[in-house]
Short mmCIF file of C-alpha atoms in Angstrom, two decimals:
data_model
loop_
_atom_site.label_atom_id
_atom_site.label_comp_id
_atom_site.label_asym_id
_atom_site.label_seq_id
_atom_site.Cartn_x
_atom_site.Cartn_y
_atom_site.Cartn_z
CA MET A 17 4.61 8.77 5.59
CA SER A 18 6.11 6.17 4.07
CA ARG A 19 9.97 5.76 2.54
CA ILE A 20 9.67 5.08 -1.57
CA VAL A 21 13.04 4.95 -3.61
CA LEU A 22 11.58 5.31 -7.33
CA GLY A 23 13.87 3.50 -9.16
CA VAL A 24 14.03 4.78 -13.56
CA SER A 25 15.60 2.99 -16.16
CA GLY A 26 16.82 4.27 -18.98
CA GLY A 27 13.32 4.05 -21.43
CA ILE A 28 11.15 6.00 -23.10
CA ALA A 29 8.30 5.44 -20.84
CA ALA A 30 10.95 7.49 -18.49
CA TYR A 31 8.77 10.85 -18.38
CA LYS A 32 5.81 8.70 -17.52
CA ALA A 33 7.49 8.15 -14.20
CA CYS A 34 7.07 12.33 -13.42
CA GLU A 35 3.56 12.12 -12.81
CA VAL A 36 4.54 8.17 -10.68
CA LEU A 37 6.73 10.58 -8.32
CA ARG A 38 4.64 13.15 -8.33
CA ARG A 39 1.44 11.02 -7.53
CA LEU A 40 3.58 9.43 -5.05
CA SER A 41 4.51 12.78 -3.90
CA GLU A 42 1.47 14.46 -2.89
CA GLY A 43 -0.10 11.43 -0.88
CA GLY A 44 2.18 12.03 1.27
CA HIS A 45 4.97 9.68 0.92
CA GLU A 46 8.58 10.50 0.83
CA VAL A 47 10.29 9.91 -2.60
CA THR A 48 14.12 9.49 -3.48
CA VAL A 49 14.28 9.22 -6.81
CA VAL A 50 16.74 6.41 -7.99
CA PRO A 51 17.69 7.73 -12.01
CA THR A 52 19.97 4.73 -14.42
CA PRO A 53 22.67 7.28 -16.60
CA ASN A 54 20.29 5.73 -19.55
CA ALA A 55 17.56 7.77 -17.78
CA LEU A 56 19.23 11.02 -17.55
CA MET A 57 19.22 11.03 -20.63
CA PHE A 58 15.29 11.30 -21.28
CA VAL A 59 14.40 13.05 -18.45
CA GLY A 60 17.42 15.14 -15.76
CA GLU A 61 18.26 15.39 -12.62
CA ALA A 62 17.13 18.96 -12.06
CA THR A 63 13.41 17.29 -13.56
CA TRP A 64 13.02 14.68 -10.38
CA ALA A 65 14.88 16.75 -7.14
CA ALA A 66 11.89 19.36 -8.42
CA LEU A 67 9.07 17.08 -8.37
CA SER A 68 10.60 15.03 -5.33
CA GLY A 69 11.57 18.57 -3.22
CA ARG A 70 14.58 16.45 -2.45
CA PRO A 71 17.78 15.74 -3.44
CA VAL A 72 18.78 13.15 -6.90
CA ALA A 73 21.17 9.91 -5.98
CA THR A 74 22.79 9.79 -9.39
CA GLY A 75 25.84 7.04 -8.75
CA VAL A 76 27.37 4.77 -6.08
CA PHE A 77 30.26 7.99 -5.63
CA GLU A 78 28.17 10.49 -4.39
CA HIS A 79 28.17 10.94 -0.92
CA VAL A 80 30.50 8.60 -0.34
CA HIS A 81 30.26 8.28 3.73
CA GLU A 82 26.12 7.83 3.41
CA VAL A 83 27.60 4.66 2.05
CA PRO A 84 24.73 5.28 -0.90
CA HIS A 85 24.54 1.59 -2.25
CA VAL A 86 23.44 0.09 0.87
CA ARG A 87 21.54 3.34 2.87
CA LEU A 88 19.36 3.46 0.10
CA GLY A 89 17.78 -0.07 0.55
CA ARG A 90 18.21 -0.86 3.47
CA GLN A 91 15.63 2.96 4.80
CA ALA A 92 12.89 2.27 1.77
CA GLU A 93 10.36 0.72 3.32
CA LEU A 94 9.30 -0.17 -1.16
CA VAL A 95 11.19 0.04 -4.22
CA VAL A 96 9.20 0.67 -7.24
CA VAL A 97 10.81 0.03 -10.44
CA ALA A 98 8.96 2.26 -13.21
CA PRO A 99 10.03 2.12 -16.14
CA ALA A 100 12.24 -1.44 -15.55
CA THR A 101 13.31 -1.94 -19.67
CA ALA A 102 14.35 -5.09 -20.79
CA ASP A 103 17.56 -4.64 -19.51
CA LEU A 104 17.24 -3.44 -15.93
CA LEU A 105 15.33 -7.01 -15.81
CA ALA A 106 18.22 -8.41 -16.60
CA ARG A 107 20.69 -6.88 -14.33
CA ALA A 108 18.17 -7.49 -11.42
CA ALA A 109 17.89 -11.41 -12.35
CA SER A 110 21.31 -11.71 -13.06
CA GLY A 111 22.23 -9.83 -9.78
CA ARG A 112 24.57 -7.40 -10.77
CA ALA A 113 25.82 -4.70 -9.07
CA ASP A 114 27.02 -2.45 -11.74
CA ASP A 115 25.30 1.07 -10.83
CA LEU A 116 23.74 3.08 -7.57
CA LEU A 117 20.01 1.55 -8.94
CA THR A 118 20.93 -2.59 -9.06
CA ASN A 119 23.34 -1.92 -5.39
CA THR A 120 19.94 -0.65 -4.40
CA LEU A 121 18.27 -3.49 -5.00
CA LEU A 122 20.38 -5.73 -4.10
CA THR A 123 20.31 -3.73 -0.52
CA ALA A 124 16.65 -3.42 -0.39
CA SER A 125 14.47 -5.86 2.24
CA CYS A 126 11.24 -3.43 1.55
CA PRO A 127 8.96 -5.75 -1.24
CA VAL A 128 9.93 -4.36 -5.32
CA LEU A 129 7.99 -3.78 -7.98
CA MET A 130 8.49 -3.83 -10.90
CA VAL A 131 6.78 -2.50 -13.99
CA PRO A 132 8.56 -3.00 -17.28
CA ALA A 133 8.44 -0.96 -20.13
CA MET A 134 9.66 -2.04 -23.72
CA HIS A 135 8.88 -3.05 -27.06
CA THR A 136 6.77 -5.85 -27.93
CA GLU A 137 9.40 -8.43 -29.34
CA MET A 138 11.57 -7.80 -26.32
CA TRP A 139 8.78 -8.69 -23.50
CA LEU A 140 7.63 -11.79 -24.87
CA HIS A 141 11.44 -12.36 -25.91
CA PRO A 142 12.45 -16.02 -24.30
CA ALA A 143 15.05 -14.21 -21.75
CA THR A 144 12.61 -11.39 -19.96
CA ARG A 145 10.28 -14.50 -19.69
CA ALA A 146 12.56 -15.62 -18.00
CA ASN A 147 14.22 -13.77 -15.98
CA VAL A 148 10.82 -12.24 -14.82
CA ALA A 149 9.57 -16.00 -14.17
CA THR A 150 13.49 -15.47 -12.05
CA LEU A 151 12.82 -11.98 -10.23
CA ARG A 152 9.09 -13.79 -9.58
CA GLU A 153 10.50 -16.85 -7.94
CA ARG A 154 12.57 -14.25 -4.67
CA GLY A 155 9.63 -12.62 -4.10
CA VAL A 156 9.46 -9.32 -6.63
CA ILE A 157 6.43 -8.68 -7.73
CA VAL A 158 6.09 -7.07 -11.24
CA MET A 159 3.68 -5.52 -13.51
CA ASN A 160 2.60 -7.11 -16.27
CA PRO A 161 2.78 -4.07 -19.05
CA ALA A 162 0.30 -1.95 -20.97
CA ASP A 163 -1.10 -2.94 -24.33
CA GLY A 164 -1.16 -0.11 -26.71
CA ARG A 165 0.06 2.38 -28.81
CA LEU A 166 4.55 2.18 -28.09
CA THR A 167 7.69 4.28 -29.66
CA GLY A 168 6.45 5.94 -33.05
CA ALA A 169 4.25 3.44 -34.70
CA ASP A 170 4.99 0.36 -32.58
CA SER A 171 1.69 -0.83 -30.44
CA GLY A 172 1.65 -4.14 -28.79
CA PRO A 173 2.67 -5.23 -25.66
CA GLY A 174 4.94 -3.79 -23.85
CA ARG A 175 3.70 0.03 -22.50
CA LEU A 176 4.05 0.86 -19.24
CA PRO A 177 0.91 0.73 -17.66
CA GLU A 178 -0.86 4.65 -16.46
CA PRO A 179 0.41 6.26 -13.76
CA VAL A 180 -2.53 5.75 -11.44
CA ASP A 181 -2.69 2.15 -12.14
CA ILE A 182 1.18 1.99 -10.67
CA VAL A 183 -0.18 4.12 -7.99
CA ALA A 184 -2.63 2.38 -6.90
CA VAL A 185 -0.59 -1.14 -6.43
CA ALA A 186 2.41 0.32 -5.02
CA THR A 187 -0.31 2.03 -2.75
CA SER A 188 -1.90 -1.71 -1.62
CA LEU A 189 1.42 -2.94 -1.43
CA LEU A 190 2.17 -0.44 1.41
CA ASP A 191 -0.83 -0.29 2.92
CA ASP A 192 -1.89 -4.24 3.83
CA PRO A 193 1.77 -6.85 4.49
CA ALA A 194 -0.85 -9.29 3.97
CA THR A 195 -1.32 -8.10 0.15
CA VAL A 196 2.66 -8.47 -0.64
CA ASP A 197 2.73 -11.91 0.26
CA ALA A 198 -0.25 -12.75 -1.56
CA VAL A 199 1.35 -11.14 -4.51
CA ARG A 200 4.17 -12.71 -3.91
CA ARG A 201 2.24 -16.59 -3.64
CA ARG A 202 0.52 -15.39 -7.08
CA ASP A 203 -1.55 -17.70 -5.44
CA LEU A 204 -4.99 -17.36 -8.82
CA ASP A 205 -1.94 -18.02 -11.31
CA GLY A 206 -3.34 -20.42 -13.96
CA ARG A 207 -7.60 -19.11 -12.80
CA HIS A 208 -9.22 -17.51 -15.35
CA VAL A 209 -11.80 -14.72 -13.73
CA VAL A 210 -14.03 -12.37 -15.08
CA VAL A 211 -14.92 -9.04 -13.09
CA SER A 212 -17.71 -6.99 -13.88
CA ALA A 213 -17.56 -3.38 -13.49
CA GLY A 214 -19.28 -0.01 -13.22
CA GLY A 215 -22.66 0.42 -13.74
CA THR A 216 -25.14 0.21 -17.45
CA HIS A 217 -27.42 2.34 -19.33
CA GLU A 218 -30.25 1.49 -19.78
CA ALA A 219 -31.25 3.87 -23.17
CA LEU A 220 -35.33 5.70 -23.43
CA ASP A 221 -34.31 7.70 -26.30
CA PRO A 222 -31.29 7.72 -28.48
CA VAL A 223 -29.40 10.78 -26.07
CA ARG A 224 -30.76 9.64 -22.08
CA PHE A 225 -30.95 7.03 -20.21
CA LEU A 226 -31.99 5.71 -17.30
CA GLY A 227 -28.69 4.90 -14.25
CA ASN A 228 -26.60 4.64 -11.47
CA ALA A 229 -24.22 6.87 -9.41
CA ALA A 230 -21.13 3.07 -9.79
CA SER A 231 -17.51 4.55 -11.07
CA GLY A 232 -16.18 0.64 -11.78
CA LEU A 233 -13.53 1.68 -9.01
CA GLN A 234 -13.43 -2.11 -7.11
CA GLY A 235 -14.26 -3.82 -10.70
CA VAL A 236 -11.20 -2.40 -12.02
CA ALA A 237 -9.29 -3.05 -8.79
CA LEU A 238 -10.30 -6.36 -8.15
CA ALA A 239 -10.07 -6.69 -12.07
CA ARG A 240 -5.42 -4.89 -10.89
CA ALA A 241 -5.30 -7.58 -7.96
CA ALA A 242 -6.31 -11.10 -10.53
CA ALA A 243 -3.69 -10.42 -12.25
CA LEU A 244 -1.28 -9.29 -9.79
CA ARG A 245 -1.76 -12.59 -8.02
CA GLY A 246 -1.11 -14.48 -11.57
CA ALA A 247 -4.60 -15.18 -12.76
CA THR A 248 -5.38 -14.26 -16.67
CA VAL A 249 -7.88 -11.52 -15.89
CA THR A 250 -11.25 -10.23 -17.92
CA LEU A 251 -13.35 -7.48 -17.84
CA VAL A 252 -16.63 -6.81 -18.46
CA ALA A 253 -16.06 -2.65 -18.26
CA ALA A 254 -20.07 -1.65 -18.19
CA HIS A 255 -19.51 2.62 -17.70
CA VAL A 256 -16.91 2.29 -15.81
CA THR A 257 -14.90 6.39 -15.02
CA ALA A 258 -11.72 4.40 -13.15
CA ALA A 259 -8.85 3.96 -15.20
CA LEU A 260 -8.18 0.27 -16.58
CA PRO A 261 -5.77 -1.29 -14.92
CA ALA A 262 -2.85 -3.32 -17.01
CA GLY A 263 -2.22 -5.96 -18.34
CA VAL A 264 -6.48 -7.65 -18.33
CA GLN A 265 -8.74 -8.28 -21.58
CA VAL A 266 -11.57 -5.49 -21.15
CA GLN A 267 -14.80 -6.39 -22.84
CA ARG A 268 -17.04 -3.13 -23.01
CA VAL A 269 -20.79 -3.86 -22.25
CA SER A 270 -23.77 -0.70 -22.13
CA SER A 271 -26.86 -2.52 -20.87
CA THR A 272 -28.17 -4.59 -18.36
CA ALA A 273 -28.34 -7.33 -21.45
CA ASP A 274 -25.48 -6.26 -22.76
CA LEU A 275 -23.96 -8.18 -19.70
CA ALA A 276 -25.97 -10.12 -18.85
CA ASP A 277 -24.76 -12.04 -22.34
CA THR A 278 -21.29 -11.07 -22.09
CA MET A 279 -20.84 -12.92 -18.39
CA THR A 280 -22.92 -16.08 -20.02
CA GLY A 281 -20.53 -15.90 -23.05
CA LEU A 282 -17.23 -16.03 -20.70
CA ALA A 283 -18.27 -18.29 -17.64
CA GLY A 284 -17.69 -21.42 -19.22
CA GLU A 285 -14.31 -20.40 -19.60
CA ALA A 286 -14.49 -18.89 -16.47
CA ASP A 287 -12.73 -20.32 -12.55
CA ALA A 288 -14.41 -17.56 -10.68
CA LEU A 289 -16.63 -15.02 -11.25
CA VAL A 290 -17.08 -11.66 -9.90
CA MET A 291 -19.98 -9.32 -9.83
CA ALA A 292 -18.51 -6.11 -9.41
CA ALA A 293 -20.38 -3.58 -11.48
CA ALA A 294 -24.24 -1.92 -10.77
CA PRO A 295 -26.55 -2.98 -13.02
CA ALA A 296 -29.92 -1.53 -13.43
CA ASP A 297 -32.64 -3.45 -12.09
CA PHE A 298 -35.20 -1.66 -14.34
CA THR A 299 -35.06 -1.01 -17.90
CA PRO A 300 -37.96 1.05 -20.33
CA ALA A 301 -40.03 -1.33 -21.57
CA ARG A 302 -40.51 0.68 -25.47
CA PRO A 303 -37.08 2.71 -25.78
CA SER A 304 -38.39 5.61 -28.50
CA GLU A 305 -36.61 5.32 -31.23
CA GLY A 306 -36.49 9.38 -32.03
CA LYS A 307 -35.17 11.75 -28.93
CA ILE A 308 -38.80 12.62 -26.08
CA LYS A 309 -39.23 16.12 -27.34
CA LYS A 310 -41.35 18.57 -24.20
CA ASP A 311 -44.93 18.50 -25.41
CA GLY A 312 -45.51 21.77 -23.92
CA ASP A 313 -46.14 21.80 -18.99
CA ALA A 314 -46.81 17.44 -19.48
CA GLY A 315 -44.58 15.27 -17.67
CA LEU A 316 -43.07 12.42 -19.13
CA SER A 317 -44.20 8.68 -18.17
CA ILE A 318 -42.26 5.67 -18.75
CA ASP A 319 -43.37 1.17 -17.97
CA LEU A 320 -40.30 -0.11 -16.92
CA VAL A 321 -39.58 -3.86 -16.47
CA GLN A 322 -37.21 -6.10 -15.01
CA THR A 323 -33.97 -6.77 -16.00
CA THR A 324 -32.12 -9.64 -16.54
CA ASP A 325 -30.73 -11.13 -12.81
CA VAL A 326 -27.36 -11.28 -14.20
CA LEU A 327 -26.05 -12.20 -10.68
CA ALA A 328 -28.94 -15.51 -10.12
CA THR A 329 -28.98 -16.90 -13.68
CA LEU A 330 -24.90 -16.84 -13.72
CA SER A 331 -25.67 -18.71 -10.19
CA ARG A 332 -28.24 -20.92 -11.29
CA HIS A 333 -26.70 -22.23 -14.75
CA ARG A 334 -22.78 -23.00 -13.99
CA PRO A 335 -20.90 -24.96 -16.70
CA ARG A 336 -18.51 -25.99 -14.56
CA PRO A 337 -17.44 -25.50 -11.38
CA GLN A 338 -17.52 -22.79 -10.00
CA THR A 339 -16.44 -19.27 -7.89
CA ILE A 340 -19.68 -16.50 -7.48
CA VAL A 341 -19.09 -13.57 -6.05
CA GLY A 342 -22.09 -10.82 -5.79
CA PHE A 343 -21.84 -7.79 -4.96
CA ALA A 344 -24.93 -5.71 -2.07
CA ALA A 345 -25.07 -1.77 -1.84
CA GLU A 346 -27.97 -1.78 0.90
CA THR A 347 -29.38 0.75 3.42
CA ALA A 348 -28.19 -0.39 5.93
CA ALA A 349 -29.56 0.48 9.60
CA SER A 350 -26.84 -1.13 11.38
CA ALA A 351 -23.75 -3.56 10.95
CA ASP A 352 -26.42 -6.66 11.91
CA ALA A 353 -28.79 -5.42 9.28
CA LEU A 354 -26.19 -5.09 6.66
CA VAL A 355 -25.21 -8.89 7.68
CA ALA A 356 -28.38 -10.54 6.94
CA LEU A 357 -29.35 -8.07 4.18
CA GLY A 358 -26.90 -9.64 2.39
CA ARG A 359 -26.76 -13.21 3.90
CA ALA A 360 -30.75 -13.01 2.92
CA LYS A 361 -29.56 -11.59 -0.99
CA LEU A 362 -26.74 -14.70 -0.76
CA ALA A 363 -29.94 -17.10 -0.70
CA ARG A 364 -32.10 -15.68 -2.74
CA LYS A 365 -29.16 -15.89 -5.72
CA GLY A 366 -27.97 -18.87 -5.12
CA CYS A 367 -23.75 -16.90 -5.26
CA ASP A 368 -20.80 -18.74 -2.94
CA LEU A 369 -19.38 -15.43 -1.87
CA LEU A 370 -21.22 -12.18 -1.26
CA VAL A 371 -19.55 -8.96 -0.34
CA CYS A 372 -22.47 -6.10 1.19
CA ASN A 373 -21.24 -2.02 1.93
CA ASP A 374 -23.17 0.23 3.17
CA VAL A 375 -24.05 3.25 0.51
CA SER A 376 -26.22 5.78 3.10
CA GLY A 377 -25.13 9.19 2.51
CA GLY A 378 -23.95 8.51 -0.59
CA ALA A 379 -20.43 6.54 0.85
CA VAL A 380 -18.80 4.70 -1.80
CA PHE A 381 -19.65 5.18 -4.98
CA GLY A 382 -16.92 6.79 -6.73
CA ARG A 383 -14.34 6.88 -3.67
CA ALA A 384 -11.23 5.58 -3.27
CA GLU A 385 -12.17 4.01 -0.56
CA ASN A 386 -15.09 1.78 0.71
CA SER A 387 -15.90 -0.92 4.29
CA VAL A 388 -17.32 -4.14 3.79
CA VAL A 389 -18.39 -7.30 5.13
CA ILE A 390 -18.16 -10.56 2.93
CA VAL A 391 -20.94 -13.44 4.13
CA SER A 392 -20.87 -16.74 2.82
CA ALA A 393 -24.17 -19.66 3.50
CA GLU A 394 -22.27 -20.02 6.74
CA GLY A 395 -22.19 -16.64 8.45
CA VAL A 396 -19.58 -13.59 7.89
CA VAL A 397 -16.52 -14.73 6.17
CA GLY A 398 -13.93 -11.99 6.05
CA GLU A 399 -13.91 -7.49 6.84
CA ALA A 400 -12.07 -4.74 4.82
CA ALA A 401 -11.98 -1.09 5.20
CA GLY A 402 -9.52 1.06 3.36
CA ASP A 403 -8.67 1.62 0.63
CA LYS A 404 -10.51 -0.34 -2.44
CA SER A 405 -7.26 -1.71 -3.66
CA VAL A 406 -6.87 -3.09 -0.30
CA ILE A 407 -9.67 -4.29 0.03
CA ALA A 408 -10.01 -6.33 -3.52
CA HIS A 409 -7.46 -8.39 -2.22
CA ARG A 410 -9.77 -9.48 0.99
CA ILE A 411 -12.33 -10.32 -1.73
CA TRP A 412 -9.21 -12.53 -3.63
CA ASP A 413 -8.13 -14.68 -0.02
CA ALA A 414 -12.34 -14.61 0.87
CA VAL A 415 -12.08 -16.79 -2.69
CA VAL A 416 -8.43 -18.97 -2.32
CA ALA A 417 -10.35 -19.74 1.58
CA SER A 418 -13.77 -20.44 -0.44
CA GLU A 419 -11.85 -23.11 -2.81
CA LYS A 420 -9.94 -24.65 -0.19
CA GLU A 421 -12.74 -25.38 1.79
CA LYS A 422 -14.48 -26.82 -0.72
CA ASP A 423 -11.53 -29.23 -1.87
CA ARG A 424 -11.64 -30.30 1.65
#
């Protein structure tokens, strides 16, 4: 069980923090909610207490003998502020201590995650940008907001990311100190990375398709992790069941041909390409223009042809120096066999790194956890197991290390 402080500042998005609290609590964490006085105008103290099962800390003069303005920050293993309004970001950046939440931020020695939410003009204002830069320089982790519907009829960047997105980031920071260090370094700053995710659909007729079990969870985690580490991220989403991450550009595709065209089109501006999608290897030679009907007891024969090998094509026709990462979902008899299959595939495809996982028995697809081995032409360069958000960071670690090796 981890001790988390959930700070809530006074914005309309405070209601979404209820879902963040619920998910963190159900994950087995001990969560203490510290709302600002303005946050209590949106969601009352009773709601926070009921959802957390714990007393709510609202002021520096409550339970003074416990010195809450110092104790909460010292005991926390993670502080999450969601939503973090423009005012809260400004007060935190200037070191203010005018309520319990800002006092807690000044005494916290653990990782601090801030999740901004505000109107677009406020998010883009030079003062807010400067405050975010200051906080990041101090090691505070600031997520980028989502782009979407805001209060009233307004729409644009500034929307609070979805609770599942926030909790995924929080969980990765709790699980692995190396992730915290990587995010604080923002070692992908200035890079444009393109990540594909999900499974493609190959149309049989207007209502049926050939597909696979890929959920897109690992690709989404890779896109989220890259954005946290400072990259400009384009996520090419095939059929994805996972919630899409905030702060990334999304291009949707359907078939393997769509995926190939989109990835090829984006390759010219990408510093790294990660093919985490699961493209179909075969497609119907002649898809029916109308719905295929049953014909008595007769079966159905379908002629299939191979699809474009997207990874091999990207590797062979690089428009610029870039790192290309492929994935190999294999059914292997042993760990050594998995590595052998991965190295053989890497040689065939021509990519720089290959992430191998064993999907025997229905493992990996649609699950929150994974186990991977990362190989290069030289052999195994990394291994990771656990939550896919943490594995995503280990994959980016391998990309950064590979690029440093190339520069030597």
